[in-house]
């Protein structure tokens, strides 16, 4: 089942989708950019290349996947021993609790956004797009997850997208409250909670009959390479996120050109 949703980001109108896209249907629409996402497993070189449509580009981004087809016990055994120990400690010692909210309401989305934007400011990354989250929610494809401590304080939280076309669950936004703490013991507890959150999200994806849990793309920024190691410890395999950006308007052409420049610094060009 193809997922498509519209939203606005600043002054640009976007349509995002999975599966097949008929670009001719949108030439006379008020869109600026049409984007298509697809998960592929065939080995490829990371790259930026020309797309099949005029002025479009395609990104091939390596990612980290969990194969959900084996039994739960086998998936858990594939996780690195020390990470398994941290997950158990989060449950047995820290008394962490996991919660999931399918298709969160507007107030829940705004609460998440407020916390995420504080995190984004600290990390100097883009803030949360509330309109995008609501658009995905309205297509019954958004799940909010979070883990709390024994005092019901949120330690980490995510917004996940159910991509039925590629049979995967992937995170759109995620954060831990690690950045708000200075106490080393608290930081370690939040680290364990984050591993527990990932494990419960893996089980959530499996319970929905999906084939893949997508940890997201490989990080190339200096100082953030530890993120890749974190993902590998869960027994991930390599997949590839394909992103096709198609400009529909003049403003869309400028946006896609800038995306092209940005990713050329990280990926090979073709």
PDB file of C-alpha atoms in Angstrom:
ATOM      1  CA  UNK A   1       0.000   0.000   0.000  1.00  0.00           C
ATOM      2  CA  UNK A   2       1.481   3.287  -1.105  1.00  0.00           C
ATOM      3  CA  UNK A   3       1.759   6.021   1.533  1.00  0.00           C
ATOM      4  CA  UNK A   4       1.519   9.622   0.311  1.00  0.00           C
ATOM      5  CA  UNK A   5       1.153  12.795   2.332  1.00  0.00           C
ATOM      6  CA  UNK A   6       1.320  16.569   1.783  1.00  0.00           C
ATOM      7  CA  UNK A   7       2.872  19.147   4.067  1.00  0.00           C
ATOM      8  CA  UNK A   8       4.514  22.554   4.006  1.00  0.00           C
ATOM      9  CA  UNK A   9       8.080  23.292   5.078  1.00  0.00           C
ATOM     10  CA  UNK A  10       8.557  27.045   5.377  1.00  0.00           C
ATOM     11  CA  UNK A  11       7.481  28.383   1.963  1.00  0.00           C
ATOM     12  CA  UNK A  12       7.645  25.082   0.019  1.00  0.00           C
ATOM     13  CA  UNK A  13       4.843  22.574  -0.584  1.00  0.00           C
ATOM     14  CA  UNK A  14       5.899  18.907  -0.517  1.00  0.00           C
ATOM     15  CA  UNK A  15       4.320  15.626  -1.483  1.00  0.00           C
ATOM     16  CA  UNK A  16       6.151  12.573  -0.140  1.00  0.00           C
ATOM     17  CA  UNK A  17       5.363   9.021  -1.093  1.00  0.00           C
ATOM     18  CA  UNK A  18       6.473   5.422  -1.202  1.00  0.00           C
ATOM     19  CA  UNK A  19       6.093   3.038  -4.116  1.00  0.00           C
ATOM     20  CA  UNK A  20       5.296   4.107  -7.693  1.00  0.00           C
ATOM     21  CA  UNK A  21       4.793   7.796  -8.470  1.00  0.00           C
ATOM     22  CA  UNK A  22       3.108   9.251 -11.570  1.00  0.00           C
ATOM     23  CA  UNK A  23       4.851  12.611 -11.924  1.00  0.00           C
ATOM     24  CA  UNK A  24       2.524  13.698 -14.760  1.00  0.00           C
ATOM     25  CA  UNK A  25      -0.360  13.839 -12.279  1.00  0.00           C
ATOM     26  CA  UNK A  26       1.258  16.701 -10.371  1.00  0.00           C
ATOM     27  CA  UNK A  27       2.513  19.134 -13.018  1.00  0.00           C
ATOM     28  CA  UNK A  28      -0.491  21.436 -12.644  1.00  0.00           C
ATOM     29  CA  UNK A  29      -0.763  21.104  -8.861  1.00  0.00           C
ATOM     30  CA  UNK A  30       0.462  23.684  -6.289  1.00  0.00           C
ATOM     31  CA  UNK A  31       3.407  21.442  -5.372  1.00  0.00           C
ATOM     32  CA  UNK A  32       7.026  22.536  -5.294  1.00  0.00           C
ATOM     33  CA  UNK A  33       8.786  19.215  -4.633  1.00  0.00           C
ATOM     34  CA  UNK A  34       7.725  15.605  -4.963  1.00  0.00           C
ATOM     35  CA  UNK A  35       9.818  13.038  -3.092  1.00  0.00           C
ATOM     36  CA  UNK A  36       9.722   9.268  -3.306  1.00  0.00           C
ATOM     37  CA  UNK A  37      11.276   6.848  -0.808  1.00  0.00           C
ATOM     38  CA  UNK A  38      12.091   3.203  -1.354  1.00  0.00           C
ATOM     39  CA  UNK A  39      14.021   0.569   0.578  1.00  0.00           C
ATOM     40  CA  UNK A  40      16.337  -1.692  -1.430  1.00  0.00           C
ATOM     41  CA  UNK A  41      18.575  -4.552  -0.341  1.00  0.00           C
ATOM     42  CA  UNK A  42      20.825  -4.943  -3.387  1.00  0.00           C
ATOM     43  CA  UNK A  43      24.417  -3.835  -2.742  1.00  0.00           C
ATOM     44  CA  UNK A  44      25.151  -0.427  -4.243  1.00  0.00           C
ATOM     45  CA  UNK A  45      27.689   2.347  -3.962  1.00  0.00           C
ATOM     46  CA  UNK A  46      26.448   5.345  -1.931  1.00  0.00           C
ATOM     47  CA  UNK A  47      25.908   8.120  -4.442  1.00  0.00           C
ATOM     48  CA  UNK A  48      24.039  11.118  -5.762  1.00  0.00           C
ATOM     49  CA  UNK A  49      22.866  10.549  -9.325  1.00  0.00           C
ATOM     50  CA  UNK A  50      20.526  12.078 -11.863  1.00  0.00           C
ATOM     51  CA  UNK A  51      16.938  10.952 -11.461  1.00  0.00           C
ATOM     52  CA  UNK A  52      14.677   9.611 -14.169  1.00  0.00           C
ATOM     53  CA  UNK A  53      12.744  12.894 -14.378  1.00  0.00           C
ATOM     54  CA  UNK A  54      13.968  16.283 -15.601  1.00  0.00           C
ATOM     55  CA  UNK A  55      16.073  18.149 -13.003  1.00  0.00           C
ATOM     56  CA  UNK A  56      15.503  15.365 -10.461  1.00  0.00           C
ATOM     57  CA  UNK A  57      18.152  13.662  -8.345  1.00  0.00           C
ATOM     58  CA  UNK A  58      18.318  10.289  -6.615  1.00  0.00           C
ATOM     59  CA  UNK A  59      20.222   9.574  -3.410  1.00  0.00           C
ATOM     60  CA  UNK A  60      21.466   6.106  -2.518  1.00  0.00           C
ATOM     61  CA  UNK A  61      22.126   6.116   1.229  1.00  0.00           C
ATOM     62  CA  UNK A  62      23.448   3.079   3.157  1.00  0.00           C
ATOM     63  CA  UNK A  63      21.334   2.220   6.184  1.00  0.00           C
ATOM     64  CA  UNK A  64      21.161  -0.265   9.061  1.00  0.00           C
ATOM     65  CA  UNK A  65      18.373  -2.862   9.082  1.00  0.00           C
ATOM     66  CA  UNK A  66      17.064  -5.493  11.465  1.00  0.00           C
ATOM     67  CA  UNK A  67      15.650  -8.558   9.698  1.00  0.00           C
ATOM     68  CA  UNK A  68      12.380  -9.269  11.514  1.00  0.00           C
ATOM     69  CA  UNK A  69      11.611 -12.620   9.882  1.00  0.00           C
ATOM     70  CA  UNK A  70      13.475 -14.827  12.433  1.00  0.00           C
ATOM     71  CA  UNK A  71      11.997 -15.642  15.836  1.00  0.00           C
ATOM     72  CA  UNK A  72      12.267 -13.009  18.589  1.00  0.00           C
ATOM     73  CA  UNK A  73      14.834 -15.078  20.516  1.00  0.00           C
ATOM     74  CA  UNK A  74      17.132 -15.255  17.478  1.00  0.00           C
ATOM     75  CA  UNK A  75      16.850 -11.499  16.851  1.00  0.00           C
ATOM     76  CA  UNK A  76      17.748 -10.817  20.487  1.00  0.00           C
ATOM     77  CA  UNK A  77      20.747 -13.197  20.388  1.00  0.00           C
ATOM     78  CA  UNK A  78      22.141 -11.277  17.409  1.00  0.00           C
ATOM     79  CA  UNK A  79      22.441  -8.177  19.580  1.00  0.00           C
ATOM     80  CA  UNK A  80      25.889  -7.629  21.092  1.00  0.00           C
ATOM     81  CA  UNK A  81      26.208  -9.156  24.582  1.00  0.00           C
ATOM     82  CA  UNK A  82      26.866  -5.876  26.421  1.00  0.00           C
ATOM     83  CA  UNK A  83      23.862  -4.245  24.712  1.00  0.00           C
ATOM     84  CA  UNK A  84      21.635  -7.173  25.711  1.00  0.00           C
ATOM     85  CA  UNK A  85      22.846  -6.729  29.300  1.00  0.00           C
ATOM     86  CA  UNK A  86      21.966  -3.022  29.214  1.00  0.00           C
ATOM     87  CA  UNK A  87      18.464  -3.800  27.918  1.00  0.00           C
ATOM     88  CA  UNK A  88      17.896  -6.283  30.753  1.00  0.00           C
ATOM     89  CA  UNK A  89      19.241  -3.781  33.302  1.00  0.00           C
ATOM     90  CA  UNK A  90      16.912  -1.081  31.997  1.00  0.00           C
ATOM     91  CA  UNK A  91      14.004  -3.428  32.728  1.00  0.00           C
ATOM     92  CA  UNK A  92      15.100  -5.158  35.934  1.00  0.00           C
ATOM     93  CA  UNK A  93      17.148  -2.492  37.723  1.00  0.00           C
ATOM     94  CA  UNK A  94      16.090   0.873  36.293  1.00  0.00           C
ATOM     95  CA  UNK A  95      12.421  -0.222  36.111  1.00  0.00           C
ATOM     96  CA  UNK A  96      11.983   1.489  32.742  1.00  0.00           C
ATOM     97  CA  UNK A  97       8.561   1.315  31.109  1.00  0.00           C
ATOM     98  CA  UNK A  98       7.823   1.400  27.372  1.00  0.00           C
ATOM     99  CA  UNK A  99       4.766   3.073  25.853  1.00  0.00           C
ATOM    100  CA  UNK A 100       3.431   3.327  22.319  1.00  0.00           C
ATOM    101  CA  UNK A 101       0.752   5.609  20.918  1.00  0.00           C
ATOM    102  CA  UNK A 102      -0.623   4.814  17.486  1.00  0.00           C
ATOM    103  CA  UNK A 103      -1.577   7.942  15.557  1.00  0.00           C
ATOM    104  CA  UNK A 104      -0.994  10.433  18.396  1.00  0.00           C
ATOM    105  CA  UNK A 105      -3.325  13.406  18.690  1.00  0.00           C
ATOM    106  CA  UNK A 106      -2.302  17.003  17.985  1.00  0.00           C
ATOM    107  CA  UNK A 107      -1.538  17.757  21.631  1.00  0.00           C
ATOM    108  CA  UNK A 108       0.743  14.723  21.931  1.00  0.00           C
ATOM    109  CA  UNK A 109       2.525  15.708  18.712  1.00  0.00           C
ATOM    110  CA  UNK A 110       3.044  19.263  20.015  1.00  0.00           C
ATOM    111  CA  UNK A 111       4.413  17.965  23.331  1.00  0.00           C
ATOM    112  CA  UNK A 112       6.877  15.743  21.462  1.00  0.00           C
ATOM    113  CA  UNK A 113       7.832  18.616  19.163  1.00  0.00           C
ATOM    114  CA  UNK A 114       8.606  20.909  22.099  1.00  0.00           C
ATOM    115  CA  UNK A 115      10.978  18.348  23.624  1.00  0.00           C
ATOM    116  CA  UNK A 116      12.549  17.517  20.267  1.00  0.00           C
ATOM    117  CA  UNK A 117      13.150  21.167  19.395  1.00  0.00           C
ATOM    118  CA  UNK A 118      15.100  21.663  22.638  1.00  0.00           C
ATOM    119  CA  UNK A 119      17.193  18.654  21.651  1.00  0.00           C
ATOM    120  CA  UNK A 120      17.614  19.982  18.092  1.00  0.00           C
ATOM    121  CA  UNK A 121      18.781  23.363  19.362  1.00  0.00           C
ATOM    122  CA  UNK A 122      21.412  21.656  21.502  1.00  0.00           C
ATOM    123  CA  UNK A 123      22.564  19.462  18.594  1.00  0.00           C
ATOM    124  CA  UNK A 124      22.282  22.251  16.001  1.00  0.00           C
ATOM    125  CA  UNK A 125      19.992  20.229  13.719  1.00  0.00           C
ATOM    126  CA  UNK A 126      16.660  20.969  12.020  1.00  0.00           C
ATOM    127  CA  UNK A 127      13.619  21.300  14.253  1.00  0.00           C
ATOM    128  CA  UNK A 128      10.549  19.084  14.123  1.00  0.00           C
ATOM    129  CA  UNK A 129       7.982  19.649  11.352  1.00  0.00           C
ATOM    130  CA  UNK A 130       4.620  19.351  13.122  1.00  0.00           C
ATOM    131  CA  UNK A 131       2.630  19.639   9.894  1.00  0.00           C
ATOM    132  CA  UNK A 132       4.510  16.642   8.450  1.00  0.00           C
ATOM    133  CA  UNK A 133       3.814  14.521  11.534  1.00  0.00           C
ATOM    134  CA  UNK A 134       0.110  15.395  11.424  1.00  0.00           C
ATOM    135  CA  UNK A 135      -0.038  14.546   7.707  1.00  0.00           C
ATOM    136  CA  UNK A 136       1.478  11.102   8.348  1.00  0.00           C
ATOM    137  CA  UNK A 137      -0.830  10.589  11.352  1.00  0.00           C
ATOM    138  CA  UNK A 138      -3.836  11.389   9.192  1.00  0.00           C
ATOM    139  CA  UNK A 139      -2.795   8.494   6.926  1.00  0.00           C
ATOM    140  CA  UNK A 140      -2.773   6.129   9.952  1.00  0.00           C
ATOM    141  CA  UNK A 141       0.974   5.603   9.629  1.00  0.00           C
ATOM    142  CA  UNK A 142       2.505   7.378  12.658  1.00  0.00           C
ATOM    143  CA  UNK A 143       3.516   5.814  15.980  1.00  0.00           C
ATOM    144  CA  UNK A 144       4.905   7.687  18.977  1.00  0.00           C
ATOM    145  CA  UNK A 145       7.026   5.670  21.415  1.00  0.00           C
ATOM    146  CA  UNK A 146       8.698   6.598  24.679  1.00  0.00           C
ATOM    147  CA  UNK A 147      10.414   5.109  27.726  1.00  0.00           C
ATOM    148  CA  UNK A 148      10.006   6.450  31.256  1.00  0.00           C
ATOM    149  CA  UNK A 149      11.818   5.856  34.517  1.00  0.00           C
ATOM    150  CA  UNK A 150      10.206   4.741  37.776  1.00  0.00           C
ATOM    151  CA  UNK A 151       9.084   8.344  38.430  1.00  0.00           C
ATOM    152  CA  UNK A 152       7.375   8.573  35.009  1.00  0.00           C
ATOM    153  CA  UNK A 153       9.988  10.955  33.584  1.00  0.00           C
ATOM    154  CA  UNK A 154      10.477  10.568  29.832  1.00  0.00           C
ATOM    155  CA  UNK A 155      14.026   9.359  29.126  1.00  0.00           C
ATOM    156  CA  UNK A 156      13.800   8.897  25.351  1.00  0.00           C
ATOM    157  CA  UNK A 157      11.135   9.103  22.678  1.00  0.00           C
ATOM    158  CA  UNK A 158      10.596   8.626  18.932  1.00  0.00           C
ATOM    159  CA  UNK A 159       8.188   9.286  16.102  1.00  0.00           C
ATOM    160  CA  UNK A 160       8.022   6.278  13.767  1.00  0.00           C
ATOM    161  CA  UNK A 161       6.598   5.833  10.277  1.00  0.00           C
ATOM    162  CA  UNK A 162       4.904   2.612   9.186  1.00  0.00           C
ATOM    163  CA  UNK A 163       5.964   2.095   5.557  1.00  0.00           C
ATOM    164  CA  UNK A 164       3.815  -0.791   4.386  1.00  0.00           C
ATOM    165  CA  UNK A 165       5.046  -0.551   0.804  1.00  0.00           C
ATOM    166  CA  UNK A 166       8.605  -1.498   1.870  1.00  0.00           C
ATOM    167  CA  UNK A 167       7.359  -3.513   4.886  1.00  0.00           C
ATOM    168  CA  UNK A 168       9.420  -1.466   7.324  1.00  0.00           C
ATOM    169  CA  UNK A 169       9.194   0.686  10.421  1.00  0.00           C
ATOM    170  CA  UNK A 170      11.574   3.621  10.534  1.00  0.00           C
ATOM    171  CA  UNK A 171      12.216   6.575  12.796  1.00  0.00           C
ATOM    172  CA  UNK A 172      11.497  10.085  11.552  1.00  0.00           C
ATOM    173  CA  UNK A 173      12.507  11.880  14.760  1.00  0.00           C
ATOM    174  CA  UNK A 174      14.054  10.579  17.943  1.00  0.00           C
ATOM    175  CA  UNK A 175      15.815  11.874  21.023  1.00  0.00           C
ATOM    176  CA  UNK A 176      17.018  11.037  24.492  1.00  0.00           C
ATOM    177  CA  UNK A 177      17.140  13.459  27.420  1.00  0.00           C
ATOM    178  CA  UNK A 178      20.867  12.683  27.797  1.00  0.00           C
ATOM    179  CA  UNK A 179      21.636  16.274  26.733  1.00  0.00           C
ATOM    180  CA  UNK A 180      19.692  17.625  29.730  1.00  0.00           C
ATOM    181  CA  UNK A 181      21.679  15.706  32.352  1.00  0.00           C
ATOM    182  CA  UNK A 182      25.133  16.227  33.859  1.00  0.00           C
ATOM    183  CA  UNK A 183      25.179  13.366  36.385  1.00  0.00           C
ATOM    184  CA  UNK A 184      27.174  10.400  34.920  1.00  0.00           C
ATOM    185  CA  UNK A 185      24.859   7.808  36.511  1.00  0.00           C
ATOM    186  CA  UNK A 186      21.817   9.518  35.015  1.00  0.00           C
ATOM    187  CA  UNK A 187      23.476   9.640  31.614  1.00  0.00           C
ATOM    188  CA  UNK A 188      24.239   5.908  31.782  1.00  0.00           C
ATOM    189  CA  UNK A 189      20.646   5.154  32.794  1.00  0.00           C
ATOM    190  CA  UNK A 190      19.338   7.145  29.838  1.00  0.00           C
ATOM    191  CA  UNK A 191      21.750   5.285  27.554  1.00  0.00           C
ATOM    192  CA  UNK A 192      20.313   1.967  28.754  1.00  0.00           C
ATOM    193  CA  UNK A 193      16.773   3.292  28.326  1.00  0.00           C
ATOM    194  CA  UNK A 194      17.542   4.249  24.736  1.00  0.00           C
ATOM    195  CA  UNK A 195      18.719   0.702  23.959  1.00  0.00           C
ATOM    196  CA  UNK A 196      15.561  -0.642  25.568  1.00  0.00           C
ATOM    197  CA  UNK A 197      13.484   1.736  23.435  1.00  0.00           C
ATOM    198  CA  UNK A 198      15.152   0.461  20.259  1.00  0.00           C
ATOM    199  CA  UNK A 199      14.540  -3.144  21.284  1.00  0.00           C
ATOM    200  CA  UNK A 200      10.859  -2.538  21.990  1.00  0.00           C
ATOM    201  CA  UNK A 201      10.491  -0.731  18.661  1.00  0.00           C
ATOM    202  CA  UNK A 202      12.004  -3.769  16.936  1.00  0.00           C
ATOM    203  CA  UNK A 203       9.401  -5.967  18.641  1.00  0.00           C
ATOM    204  CA  UNK A 204       6.688  -3.466  17.728  1.00  0.00           C
ATOM    205  CA  UNK A 205       7.640  -3.672  14.055  1.00  0.00           C
ATOM    206  CA  UNK A 206       7.669  -7.464  14.197  1.00  0.00           C
ATOM    207  CA  UNK A 207       4.257  -7.567  15.890  1.00  0.00           C
ATOM    208  CA  UNK A 208       2.842  -5.600  12.950  1.00  0.00           C
ATOM    209  CA  UNK A 209       4.029  -8.234  10.490  1.00  0.00           C
ATOM    210  CA  UNK A 210       6.690  -5.991   8.928  1.00  0.00           C
ATOM    211  CA  UNK A 211       9.919  -7.440   7.531  1.00  0.00           C
ATOM    212  CA  UNK A 212      12.362  -4.701   8.519  1.00  0.00           C
ATOM    213  CA  UNK A 213      13.191  -2.280  11.291  1.00  0.00           C
ATOM    214  CA  UNK A 214      15.192   0.554   9.756  1.00  0.00           C
ATOM    215  CA  UNK A 215      17.707   2.240  12.080  1.00  0.00           C
ATOM    216  CA  UNK A 216      18.292   4.948   9.491  1.00  0.00           C
ATOM    217  CA  UNK A 217      21.200   6.013   7.346  1.00  0.00           C
ATOM    218  CA  UNK A 218      24.906   5.778   7.976  1.00  0.00           C
ATOM    219  CA  UNK A 219      26.314   8.888   9.680  1.00  0.00           C
ATOM    220  CA  UNK A 220      29.381  10.507   8.121  1.00  0.00           C
ATOM    221  CA  UNK A 221      29.791  13.649  10.224  1.00  0.00           C
ATOM    222  CA  UNK A 222      32.928  13.770  12.313  1.00  0.00           C
ATOM    223  CA  UNK A 223      32.086  13.461  15.997  1.00  0.00           C
ATOM    224  CA  UNK A 224      28.916  11.440  15.315  1.00  0.00           C
ATOM    225  CA  UNK A 225      30.434   8.206  14.037  1.00  0.00           C
ATOM    226  CA  UNK A 226      29.612   6.482  17.335  1.00  0.00           C
ATOM    227  CA  UNK A 227      25.987   6.427  16.134  1.00  0.00           C
ATOM    228  CA  UNK A 228      26.971   3.859  13.495  1.00  0.00           C
ATOM    229  CA  UNK A 229      28.597   1.633  16.126  1.00  0.00           C
ATOM    230  CA  UNK A 230      25.464   1.887  18.278  1.00  0.00           C
ATOM    231  CA  UNK A 231      23.366   0.587  15.378  1.00  0.00           C
ATOM    232  CA  UNK A 232      25.798  -2.221  14.516  1.00  0.00           C
ATOM    233  CA  UNK A 233      25.599  -3.563  18.085  1.00  0.00           C
ATOM    234  CA  UNK A 234      21.992  -4.568  17.400  1.00  0.00           C
ATOM    235  CA  UNK A 235      23.071  -7.105  14.765  1.00  0.00           C
ATOM    236  CA  UNK A 236      22.043  -4.982  11.802  1.00  0.00           C
ATOM    237  CA  UNK A 237      22.586  -5.747   8.140  1.00  0.00           C
ATOM    238  CA  UNK A 238      23.166  -3.285   5.300  1.00  0.00           C
ATOM    239  CA  UNK A 239      20.343  -1.931   3.182  1.00  0.00           C
ATOM    240  CA  UNK A 240      19.921   1.179   1.039  1.00  0.00           C
ATOM    241  CA  UNK A 241      17.473   4.055   1.262  1.00  0.00           C
ATOM    242  CA  UNK A 242      16.657   5.433  -2.197  1.00  0.00           C
ATOM    243  CA  UNK A 243      15.342   9.000  -2.190  1.00  0.00           C
ATOM    244  CA  UNK A 244      14.108  10.583  -5.401  1.00  0.00           C
ATOM    245  CA  UNK A 245      13.633  14.384  -5.403  1.00  0.00           C
ATOM    246  CA  UNK A 246      11.548  15.790  -8.265  1.00  0.00           C
ATOM    247  CA  UNK A 247      11.116  19.578  -8.628  1.00  0.00           C
ATOM    248  CA  UNK A 248       7.672  20.654  -9.805  1.00  0.00           C
ATOM    249  CA  UNK A 249       8.049  24.446  -9.578  1.00  0.00           C
ATOM    250  CA  UNK A 250      10.831  27.002  -9.953  1.00  0.00           C
ATOM    251  CA  UNK A 251      11.265  27.123  -6.175  1.00  0.00           C
ATOM    252  CA  UNK A 252      11.364  23.338  -6.220  1.00  0.00           C
ATOM    253  CA  UNK A 253      14.258  23.403  -8.690  1.00  0.00           C
ATOM    254  CA  UNK A 254      16.241  25.652  -6.336  1.00  0.00           C
ATOM    255  CA  UNK A 255      15.499  23.328  -3.392  1.00  0.00           C
ATOM    256  CA  UNK A 256      16.559  20.181  -5.275  1.00  0.00           C
ATOM    257  CA  UNK A 257      19.723  21.927  -6.478  1.00  0.00           C
ATOM    258  CA  UNK A 258      20.624  22.745  -2.864  1.00  0.00           C
ATOM    259  CA  UNK A 259      19.883  19.162  -1.765  1.00  0.00           C
ATOM    260  CA  UNK A 260      22.199  18.012  -4.544  1.00  0.00           C
ATOM    261  CA  UNK A 261      25.027  20.226  -3.271  1.00  0.00           C
ATOM    262  CA  UNK A 262      24.500  19.109   0.325  1.00  0.00           C
ATOM    263  CA  UNK A 263      24.650  15.378  -0.393  1.00  0.00           C
ATOM    264  CA  UNK A 264      27.541  15.612  -2.838  1.00  0.00           C
ATOM    265  CA  UNK A 265      29.705  16.379   0.170  1.00  0.00           C
ATOM    266  CA  UNK A 266      28.731  13.046   1.735  1.00  0.00           C
ATOM    267  CA  UNK A 267      28.125  10.690  -1.184  1.00  0.00           C
ATOM    268  CA  UNK A 268      29.771   9.838  -4.482  1.00  0.00           C
ATOM    269  CA  UNK A 269      28.292  11.475  -7.594  1.00  0.00           C
ATOM    270  CA  UNK A 270      27.305   9.876 -10.868  1.00  0.00           C
TER     271      UNK A 270
END
